[in-house]
Short mmCIF file of N, CA and C in Angstrom, two decimals:
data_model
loop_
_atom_site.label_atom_id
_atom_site.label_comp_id
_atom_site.label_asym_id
_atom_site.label_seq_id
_atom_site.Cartn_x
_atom_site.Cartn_y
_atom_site.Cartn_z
N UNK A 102 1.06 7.20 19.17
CA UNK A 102 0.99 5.82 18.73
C UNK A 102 2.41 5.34 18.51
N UNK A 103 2.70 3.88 19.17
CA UNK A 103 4.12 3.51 18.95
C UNK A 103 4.10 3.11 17.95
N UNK A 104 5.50 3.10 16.84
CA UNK A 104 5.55 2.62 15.50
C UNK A 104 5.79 1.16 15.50
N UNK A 105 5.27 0.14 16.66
CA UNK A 105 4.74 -0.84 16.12
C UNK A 105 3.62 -1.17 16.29
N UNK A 106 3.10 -0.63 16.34
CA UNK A 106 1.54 -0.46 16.25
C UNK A 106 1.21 -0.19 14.74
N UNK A 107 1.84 0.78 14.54
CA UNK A 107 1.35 2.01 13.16
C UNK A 107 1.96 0.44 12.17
N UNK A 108 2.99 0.12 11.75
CA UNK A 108 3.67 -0.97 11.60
C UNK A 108 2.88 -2.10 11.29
N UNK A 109 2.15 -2.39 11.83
CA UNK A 109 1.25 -3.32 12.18
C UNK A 109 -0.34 -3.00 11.11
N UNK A 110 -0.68 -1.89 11.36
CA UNK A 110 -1.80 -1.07 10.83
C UNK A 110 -1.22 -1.71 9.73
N UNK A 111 -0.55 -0.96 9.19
CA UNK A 111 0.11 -0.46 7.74
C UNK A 111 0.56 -2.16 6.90
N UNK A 112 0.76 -2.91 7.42
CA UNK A 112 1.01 -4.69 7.27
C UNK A 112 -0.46 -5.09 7.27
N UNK A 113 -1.34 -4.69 7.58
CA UNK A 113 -2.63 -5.21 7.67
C UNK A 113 -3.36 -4.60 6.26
N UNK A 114 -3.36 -3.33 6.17
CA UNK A 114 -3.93 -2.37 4.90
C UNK A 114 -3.27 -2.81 3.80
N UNK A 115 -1.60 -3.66 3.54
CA UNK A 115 -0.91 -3.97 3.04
C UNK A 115 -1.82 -5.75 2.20
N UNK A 116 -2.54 -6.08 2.93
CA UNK A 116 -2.93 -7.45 2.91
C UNK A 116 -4.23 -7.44 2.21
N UNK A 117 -4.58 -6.19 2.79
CA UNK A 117 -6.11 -6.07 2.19
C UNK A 117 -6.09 -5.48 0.89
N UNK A 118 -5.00 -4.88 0.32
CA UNK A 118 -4.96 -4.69 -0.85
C UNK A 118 -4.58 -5.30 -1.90
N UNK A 119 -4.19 -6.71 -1.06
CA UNK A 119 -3.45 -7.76 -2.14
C UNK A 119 -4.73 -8.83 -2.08
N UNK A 120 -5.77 -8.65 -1.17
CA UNK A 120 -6.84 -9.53 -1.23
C UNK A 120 -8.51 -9.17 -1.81
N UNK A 121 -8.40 -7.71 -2.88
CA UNK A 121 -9.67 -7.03 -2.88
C UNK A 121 -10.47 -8.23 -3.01
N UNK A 122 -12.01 -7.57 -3.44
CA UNK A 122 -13.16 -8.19 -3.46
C UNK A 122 -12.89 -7.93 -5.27
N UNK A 123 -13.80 -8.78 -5.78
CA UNK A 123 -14.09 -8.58 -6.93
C UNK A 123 -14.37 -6.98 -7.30
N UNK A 124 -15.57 -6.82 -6.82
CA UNK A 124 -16.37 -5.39 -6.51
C UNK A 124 -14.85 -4.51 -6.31
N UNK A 125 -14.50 -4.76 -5.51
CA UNK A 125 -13.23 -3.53 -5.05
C UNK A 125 -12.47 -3.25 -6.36
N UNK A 126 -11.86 -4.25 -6.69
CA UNK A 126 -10.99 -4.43 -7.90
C UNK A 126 -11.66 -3.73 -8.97
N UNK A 127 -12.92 -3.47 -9.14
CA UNK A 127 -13.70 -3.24 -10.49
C UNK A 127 -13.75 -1.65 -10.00
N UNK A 128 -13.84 -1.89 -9.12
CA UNK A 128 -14.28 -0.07 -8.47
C UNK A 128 -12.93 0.71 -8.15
N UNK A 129 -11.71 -0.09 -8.18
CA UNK A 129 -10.61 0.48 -7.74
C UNK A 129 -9.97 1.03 -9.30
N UNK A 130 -9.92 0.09 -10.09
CA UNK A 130 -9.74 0.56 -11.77
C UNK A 130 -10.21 2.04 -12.33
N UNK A 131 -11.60 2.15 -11.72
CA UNK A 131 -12.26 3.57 -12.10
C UNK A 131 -11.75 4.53 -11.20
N UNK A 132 -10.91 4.30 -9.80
CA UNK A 132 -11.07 5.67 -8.79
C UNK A 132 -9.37 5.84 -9.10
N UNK A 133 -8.76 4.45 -9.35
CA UNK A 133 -7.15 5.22 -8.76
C UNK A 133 -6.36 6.21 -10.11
N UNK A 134 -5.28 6.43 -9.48
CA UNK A 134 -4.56 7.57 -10.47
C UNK A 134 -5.45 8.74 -10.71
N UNK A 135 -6.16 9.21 -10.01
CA UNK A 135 -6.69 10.48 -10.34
C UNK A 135 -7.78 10.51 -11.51
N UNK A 136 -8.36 9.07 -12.03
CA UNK A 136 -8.97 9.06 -13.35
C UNK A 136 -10.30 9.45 -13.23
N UNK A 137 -10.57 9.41 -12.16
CA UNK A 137 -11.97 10.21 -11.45
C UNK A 137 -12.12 11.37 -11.25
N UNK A 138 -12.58 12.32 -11.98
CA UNK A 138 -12.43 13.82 -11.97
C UNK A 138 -11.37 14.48 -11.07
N UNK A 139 -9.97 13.37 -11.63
CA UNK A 139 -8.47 14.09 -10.93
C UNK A 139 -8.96 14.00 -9.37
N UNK A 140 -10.05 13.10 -8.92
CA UNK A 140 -9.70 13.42 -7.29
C UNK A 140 -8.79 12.25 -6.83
N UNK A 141 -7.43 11.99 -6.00
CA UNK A 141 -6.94 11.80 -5.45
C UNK A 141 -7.86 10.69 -4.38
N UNK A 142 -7.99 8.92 -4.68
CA UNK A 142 -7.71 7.96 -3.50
C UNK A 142 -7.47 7.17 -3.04
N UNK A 143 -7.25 6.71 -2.12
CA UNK A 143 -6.31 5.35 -1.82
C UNK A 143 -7.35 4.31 -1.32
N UNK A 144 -6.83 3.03 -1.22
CA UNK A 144 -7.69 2.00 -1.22
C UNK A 144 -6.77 1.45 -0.03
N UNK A 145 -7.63 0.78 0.83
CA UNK A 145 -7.57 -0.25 2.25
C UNK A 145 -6.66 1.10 2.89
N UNK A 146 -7.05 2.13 3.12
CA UNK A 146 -6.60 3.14 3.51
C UNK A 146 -6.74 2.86 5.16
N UNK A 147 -5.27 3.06 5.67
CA UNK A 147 -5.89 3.01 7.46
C UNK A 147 -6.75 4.63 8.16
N UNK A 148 -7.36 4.58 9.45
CA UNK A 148 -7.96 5.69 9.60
C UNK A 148 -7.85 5.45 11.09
N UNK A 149 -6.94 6.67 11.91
CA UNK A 149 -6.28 6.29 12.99
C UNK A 149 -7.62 7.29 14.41
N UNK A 150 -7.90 6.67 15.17
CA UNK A 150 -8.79 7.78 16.12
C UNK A 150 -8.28 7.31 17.75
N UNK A 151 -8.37 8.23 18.69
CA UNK A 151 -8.23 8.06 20.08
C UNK A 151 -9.28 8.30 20.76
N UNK A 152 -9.19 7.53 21.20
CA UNK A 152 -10.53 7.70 22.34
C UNK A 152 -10.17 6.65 23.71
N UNK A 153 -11.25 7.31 24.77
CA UNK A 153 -10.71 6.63 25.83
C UNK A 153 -9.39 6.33 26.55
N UNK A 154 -7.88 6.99 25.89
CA UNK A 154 -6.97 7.38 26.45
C UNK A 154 -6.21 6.04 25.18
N UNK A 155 -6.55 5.71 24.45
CA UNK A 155 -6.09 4.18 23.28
C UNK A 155 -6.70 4.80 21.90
N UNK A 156 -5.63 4.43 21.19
CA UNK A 156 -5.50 4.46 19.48
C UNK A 156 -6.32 3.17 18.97
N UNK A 157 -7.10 3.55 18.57
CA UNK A 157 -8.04 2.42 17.06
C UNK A 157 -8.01 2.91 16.37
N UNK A 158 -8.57 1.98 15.07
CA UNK A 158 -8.14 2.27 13.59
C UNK A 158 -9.30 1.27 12.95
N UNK A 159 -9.40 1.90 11.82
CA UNK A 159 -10.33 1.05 10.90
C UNK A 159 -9.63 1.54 9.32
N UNK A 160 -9.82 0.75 8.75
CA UNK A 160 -9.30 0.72 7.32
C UNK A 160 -10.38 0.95 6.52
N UNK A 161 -10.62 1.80 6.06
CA UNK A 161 -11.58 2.18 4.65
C UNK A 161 -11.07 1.52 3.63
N UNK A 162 -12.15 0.69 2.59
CA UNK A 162 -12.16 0.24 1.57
C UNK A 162 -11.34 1.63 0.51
N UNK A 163 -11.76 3.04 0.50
CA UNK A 163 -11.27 4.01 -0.40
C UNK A 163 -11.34 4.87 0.33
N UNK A 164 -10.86 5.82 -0.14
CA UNK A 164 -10.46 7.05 1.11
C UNK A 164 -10.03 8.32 0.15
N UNK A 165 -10.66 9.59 0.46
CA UNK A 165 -10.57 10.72 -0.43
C UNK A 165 -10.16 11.94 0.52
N UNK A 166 -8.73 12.24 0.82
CA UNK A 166 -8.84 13.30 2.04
C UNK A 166 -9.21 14.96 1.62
N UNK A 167 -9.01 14.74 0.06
CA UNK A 167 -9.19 16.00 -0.99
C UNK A 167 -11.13 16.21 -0.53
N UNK A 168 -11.92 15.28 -0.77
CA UNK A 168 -13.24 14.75 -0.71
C UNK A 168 -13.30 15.00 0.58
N UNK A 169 -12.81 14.26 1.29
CA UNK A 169 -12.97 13.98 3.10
C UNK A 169 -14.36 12.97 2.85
N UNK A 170 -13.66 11.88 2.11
CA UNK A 170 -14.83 10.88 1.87
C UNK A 170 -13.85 9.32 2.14
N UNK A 171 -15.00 8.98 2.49
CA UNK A 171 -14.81 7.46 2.82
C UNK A 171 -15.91 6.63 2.42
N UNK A 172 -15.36 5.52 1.19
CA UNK A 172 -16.13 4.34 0.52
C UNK A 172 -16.13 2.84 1.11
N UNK A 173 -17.07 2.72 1.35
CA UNK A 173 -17.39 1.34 1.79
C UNK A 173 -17.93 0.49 0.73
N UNK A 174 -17.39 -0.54 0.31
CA UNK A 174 -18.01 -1.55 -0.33
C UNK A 174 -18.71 -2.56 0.34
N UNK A 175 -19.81 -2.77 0.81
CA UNK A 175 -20.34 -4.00 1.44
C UNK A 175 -20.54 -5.34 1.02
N UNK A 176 -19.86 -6.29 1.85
CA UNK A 176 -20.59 -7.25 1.09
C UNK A 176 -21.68 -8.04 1.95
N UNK A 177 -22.01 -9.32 2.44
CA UNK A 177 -22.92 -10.34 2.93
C UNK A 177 -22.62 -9.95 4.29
N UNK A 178 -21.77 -10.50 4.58
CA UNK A 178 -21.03 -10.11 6.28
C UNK A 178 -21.55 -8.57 6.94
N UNK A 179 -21.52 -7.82 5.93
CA UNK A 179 -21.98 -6.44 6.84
C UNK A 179 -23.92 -6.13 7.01
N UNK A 180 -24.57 -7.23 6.42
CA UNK A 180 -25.93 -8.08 6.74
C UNK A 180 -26.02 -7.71 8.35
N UNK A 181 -24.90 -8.94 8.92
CA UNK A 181 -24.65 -9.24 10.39
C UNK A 181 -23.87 -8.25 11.35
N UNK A 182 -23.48 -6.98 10.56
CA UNK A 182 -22.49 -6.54 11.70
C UNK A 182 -23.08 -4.74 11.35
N UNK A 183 -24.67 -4.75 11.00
CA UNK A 183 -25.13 -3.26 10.69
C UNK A 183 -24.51 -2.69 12.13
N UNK A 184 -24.69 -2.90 13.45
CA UNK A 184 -24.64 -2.31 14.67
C UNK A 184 -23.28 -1.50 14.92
N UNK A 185 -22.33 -2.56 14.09
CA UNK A 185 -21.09 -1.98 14.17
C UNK A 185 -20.81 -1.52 12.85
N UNK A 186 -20.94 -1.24 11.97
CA UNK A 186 -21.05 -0.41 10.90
C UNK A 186 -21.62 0.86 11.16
N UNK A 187 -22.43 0.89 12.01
CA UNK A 187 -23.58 2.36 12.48
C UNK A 187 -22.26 2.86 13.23
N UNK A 188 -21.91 2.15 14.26
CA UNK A 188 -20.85 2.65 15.26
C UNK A 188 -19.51 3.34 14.44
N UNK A 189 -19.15 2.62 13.32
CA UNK A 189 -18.19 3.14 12.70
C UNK A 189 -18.25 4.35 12.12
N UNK A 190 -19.39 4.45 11.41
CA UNK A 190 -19.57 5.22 10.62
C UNK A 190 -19.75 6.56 11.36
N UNK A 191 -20.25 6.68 12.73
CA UNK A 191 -20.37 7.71 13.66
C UNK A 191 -19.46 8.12 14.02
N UNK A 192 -18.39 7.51 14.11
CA UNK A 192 -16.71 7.59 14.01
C UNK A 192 -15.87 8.47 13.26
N UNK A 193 -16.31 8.31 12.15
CA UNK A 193 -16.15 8.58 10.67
C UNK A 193 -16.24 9.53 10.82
N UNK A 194 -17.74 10.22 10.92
CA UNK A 194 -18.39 11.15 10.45
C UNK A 194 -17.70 12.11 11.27
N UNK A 195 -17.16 12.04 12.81
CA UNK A 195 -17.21 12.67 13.63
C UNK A 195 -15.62 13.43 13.58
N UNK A 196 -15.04 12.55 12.23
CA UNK A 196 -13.60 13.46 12.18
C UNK A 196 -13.60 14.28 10.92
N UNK A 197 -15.47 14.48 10.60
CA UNK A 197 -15.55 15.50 9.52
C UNK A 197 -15.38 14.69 8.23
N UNK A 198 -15.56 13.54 8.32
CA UNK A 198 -15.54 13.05 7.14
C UNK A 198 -16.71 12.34 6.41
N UNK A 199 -17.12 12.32 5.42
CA UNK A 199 -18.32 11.49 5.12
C UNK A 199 -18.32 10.23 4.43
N UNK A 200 -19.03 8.91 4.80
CA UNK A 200 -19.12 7.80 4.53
C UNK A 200 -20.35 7.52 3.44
N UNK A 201 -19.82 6.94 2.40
CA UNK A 201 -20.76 6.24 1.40
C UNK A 201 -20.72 4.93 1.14
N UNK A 202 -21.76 4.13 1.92
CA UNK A 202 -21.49 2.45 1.72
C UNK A 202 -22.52 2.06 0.12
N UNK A 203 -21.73 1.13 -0.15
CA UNK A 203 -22.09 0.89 -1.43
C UNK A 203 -21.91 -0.74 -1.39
N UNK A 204 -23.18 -1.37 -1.95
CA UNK A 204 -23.68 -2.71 -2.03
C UNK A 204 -22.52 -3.73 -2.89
N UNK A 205 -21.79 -4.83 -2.99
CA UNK A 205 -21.09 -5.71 -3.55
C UNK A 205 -22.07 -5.26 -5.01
N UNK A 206 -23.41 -5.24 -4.80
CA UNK A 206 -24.28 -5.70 -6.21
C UNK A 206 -24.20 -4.57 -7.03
N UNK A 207 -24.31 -2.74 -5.99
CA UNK A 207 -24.38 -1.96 -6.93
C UNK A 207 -23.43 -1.94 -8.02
N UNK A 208 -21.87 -2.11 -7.22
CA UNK A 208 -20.63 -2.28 -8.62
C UNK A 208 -20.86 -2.76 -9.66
N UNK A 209 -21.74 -3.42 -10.05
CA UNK A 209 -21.78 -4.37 -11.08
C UNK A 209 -22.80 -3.42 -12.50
N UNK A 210 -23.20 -1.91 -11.73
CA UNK A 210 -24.18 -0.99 -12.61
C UNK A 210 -22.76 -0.04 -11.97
N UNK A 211 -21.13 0.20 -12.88
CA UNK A 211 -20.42 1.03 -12.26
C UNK A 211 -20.69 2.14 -12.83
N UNK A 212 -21.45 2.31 -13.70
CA UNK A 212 -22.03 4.07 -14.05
C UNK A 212 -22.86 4.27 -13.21
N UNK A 213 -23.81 3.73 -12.37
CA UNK A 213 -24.42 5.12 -11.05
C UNK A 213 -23.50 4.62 -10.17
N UNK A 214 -22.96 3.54 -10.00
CA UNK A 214 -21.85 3.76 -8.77
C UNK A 214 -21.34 4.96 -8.74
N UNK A 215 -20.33 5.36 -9.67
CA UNK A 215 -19.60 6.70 -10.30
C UNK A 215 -20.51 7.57 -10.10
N UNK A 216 -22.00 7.48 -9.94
CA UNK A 216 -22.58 8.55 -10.37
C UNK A 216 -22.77 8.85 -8.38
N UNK A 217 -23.24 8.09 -8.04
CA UNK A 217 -23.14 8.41 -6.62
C UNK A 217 -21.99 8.71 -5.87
N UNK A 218 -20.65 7.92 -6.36
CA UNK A 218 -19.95 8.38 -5.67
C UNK A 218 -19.35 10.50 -6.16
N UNK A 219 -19.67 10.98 -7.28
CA UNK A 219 -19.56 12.14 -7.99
C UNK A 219 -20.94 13.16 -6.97
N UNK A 220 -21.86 12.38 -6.79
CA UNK A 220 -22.65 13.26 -6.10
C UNK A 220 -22.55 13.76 -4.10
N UNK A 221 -21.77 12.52 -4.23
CA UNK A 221 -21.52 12.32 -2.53
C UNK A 221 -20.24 13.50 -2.48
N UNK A 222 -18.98 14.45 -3.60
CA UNK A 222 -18.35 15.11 -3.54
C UNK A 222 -18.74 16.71 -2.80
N UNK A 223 -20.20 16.57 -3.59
CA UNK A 223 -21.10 17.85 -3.05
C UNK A 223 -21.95 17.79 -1.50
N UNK A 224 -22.05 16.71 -1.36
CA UNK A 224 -23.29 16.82 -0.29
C UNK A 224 -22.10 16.94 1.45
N UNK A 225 -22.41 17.67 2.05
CA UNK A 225 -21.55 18.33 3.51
C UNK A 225 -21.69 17.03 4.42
N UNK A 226 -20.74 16.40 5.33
CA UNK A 226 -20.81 15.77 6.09
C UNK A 226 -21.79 15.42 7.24
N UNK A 227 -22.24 14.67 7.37
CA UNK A 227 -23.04 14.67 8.48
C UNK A 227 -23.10 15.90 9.69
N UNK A 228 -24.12 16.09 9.97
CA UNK A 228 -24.26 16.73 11.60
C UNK A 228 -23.42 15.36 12.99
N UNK A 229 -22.38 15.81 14.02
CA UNK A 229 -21.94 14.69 14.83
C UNK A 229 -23.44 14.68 15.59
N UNK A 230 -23.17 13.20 15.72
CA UNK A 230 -24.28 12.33 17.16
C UNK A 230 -23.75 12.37 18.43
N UNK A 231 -23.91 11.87 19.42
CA UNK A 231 -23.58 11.45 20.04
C UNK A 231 -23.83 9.95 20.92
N UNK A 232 -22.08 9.64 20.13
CA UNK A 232 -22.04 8.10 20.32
C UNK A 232 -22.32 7.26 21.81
N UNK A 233 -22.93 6.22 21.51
CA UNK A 233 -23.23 5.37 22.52
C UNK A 233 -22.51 4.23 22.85
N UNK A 234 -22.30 3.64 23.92
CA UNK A 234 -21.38 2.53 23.85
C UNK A 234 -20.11 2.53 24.05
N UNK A 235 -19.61 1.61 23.49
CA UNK A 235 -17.85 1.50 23.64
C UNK A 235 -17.12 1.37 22.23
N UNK A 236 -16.04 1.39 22.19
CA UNK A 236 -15.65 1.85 20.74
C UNK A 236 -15.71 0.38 20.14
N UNK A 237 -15.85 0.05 18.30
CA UNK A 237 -15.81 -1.56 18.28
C UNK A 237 -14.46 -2.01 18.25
N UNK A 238 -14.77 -3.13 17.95
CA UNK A 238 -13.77 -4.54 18.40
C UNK A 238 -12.18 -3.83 18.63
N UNK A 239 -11.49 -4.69 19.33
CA UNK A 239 -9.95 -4.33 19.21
C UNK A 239 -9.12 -3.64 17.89
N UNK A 240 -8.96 -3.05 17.47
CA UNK A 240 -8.41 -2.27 16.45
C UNK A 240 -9.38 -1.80 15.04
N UNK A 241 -10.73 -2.21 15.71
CA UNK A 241 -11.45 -1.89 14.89
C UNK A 241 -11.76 -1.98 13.12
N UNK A 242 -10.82 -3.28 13.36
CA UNK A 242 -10.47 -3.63 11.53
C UNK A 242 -12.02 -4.42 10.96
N UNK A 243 -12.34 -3.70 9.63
CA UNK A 243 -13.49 -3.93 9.21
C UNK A 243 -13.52 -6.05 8.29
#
């Protein structure tokens, strides 16, 4: 990957962290600095994959590489874009990592949020699929 590309990534993850969601912000208070059973994660985290002979990327809302977890906060918009959320997440899964999407509404009950995201530490990554299709949109930014 040329470093203006990566450059670029990294200016984008840069934006999304200066623009959370409400939800994010409330959920980011409880995960960062380690205040979460000391696990280690970052927020609008980029997540770099090759395929087809080209670099895409998608940015996770939170990101645990200690975990090998990836948090999604959903909000209205991902209503309309389940197809490519499925696609992502097959993505995800397939670099051994596991995805937990979590509702704009659940944040608002952040004790089982916490409590799901504490249980998702134990449970093993998906079995890989095999993906269908073409990879999503141009750089794959959520």
């Amino acid at each position: 990957m040329n470093k203006s590309y990566w450059n670029t990534i990294k200016s984008l993850a840069r934006e999304l962290r200066k623009n959370q969601t409400e939800s994010e912000q409330i959920l980011w208070k409880r995960l960062r600095n380690r205040k979460f059973y000391g696990v280690k994660f970052f927020r609008q985290h980029p997540l770099v994959y090759h395929q087809h002979g080209r670099d895409y990327f998608f940015i996770a809302d939170f990101y645990s590489a200690e975990k090998k977890l990836v948090i999604e906060v959903d909000g209205r918009i991902h209503d309309q874009q389940k197809n490519y959320d499925e696609q992502r997440d097959l993505i995800i899964s397939e670099k051994g990592l596991k995805v937990l999407r979590l509702q704009n509404k659940e944040i608002a009950n952040i004790d089982l949020t916490l409590q799901k995201i504490k249980h998702s530490f134990n449970s093993p990554p998906p079995l890989s699929k095999i993906r269908e299709g073409c990879p999503p949109k141009e750089g794959g930014v959520s």
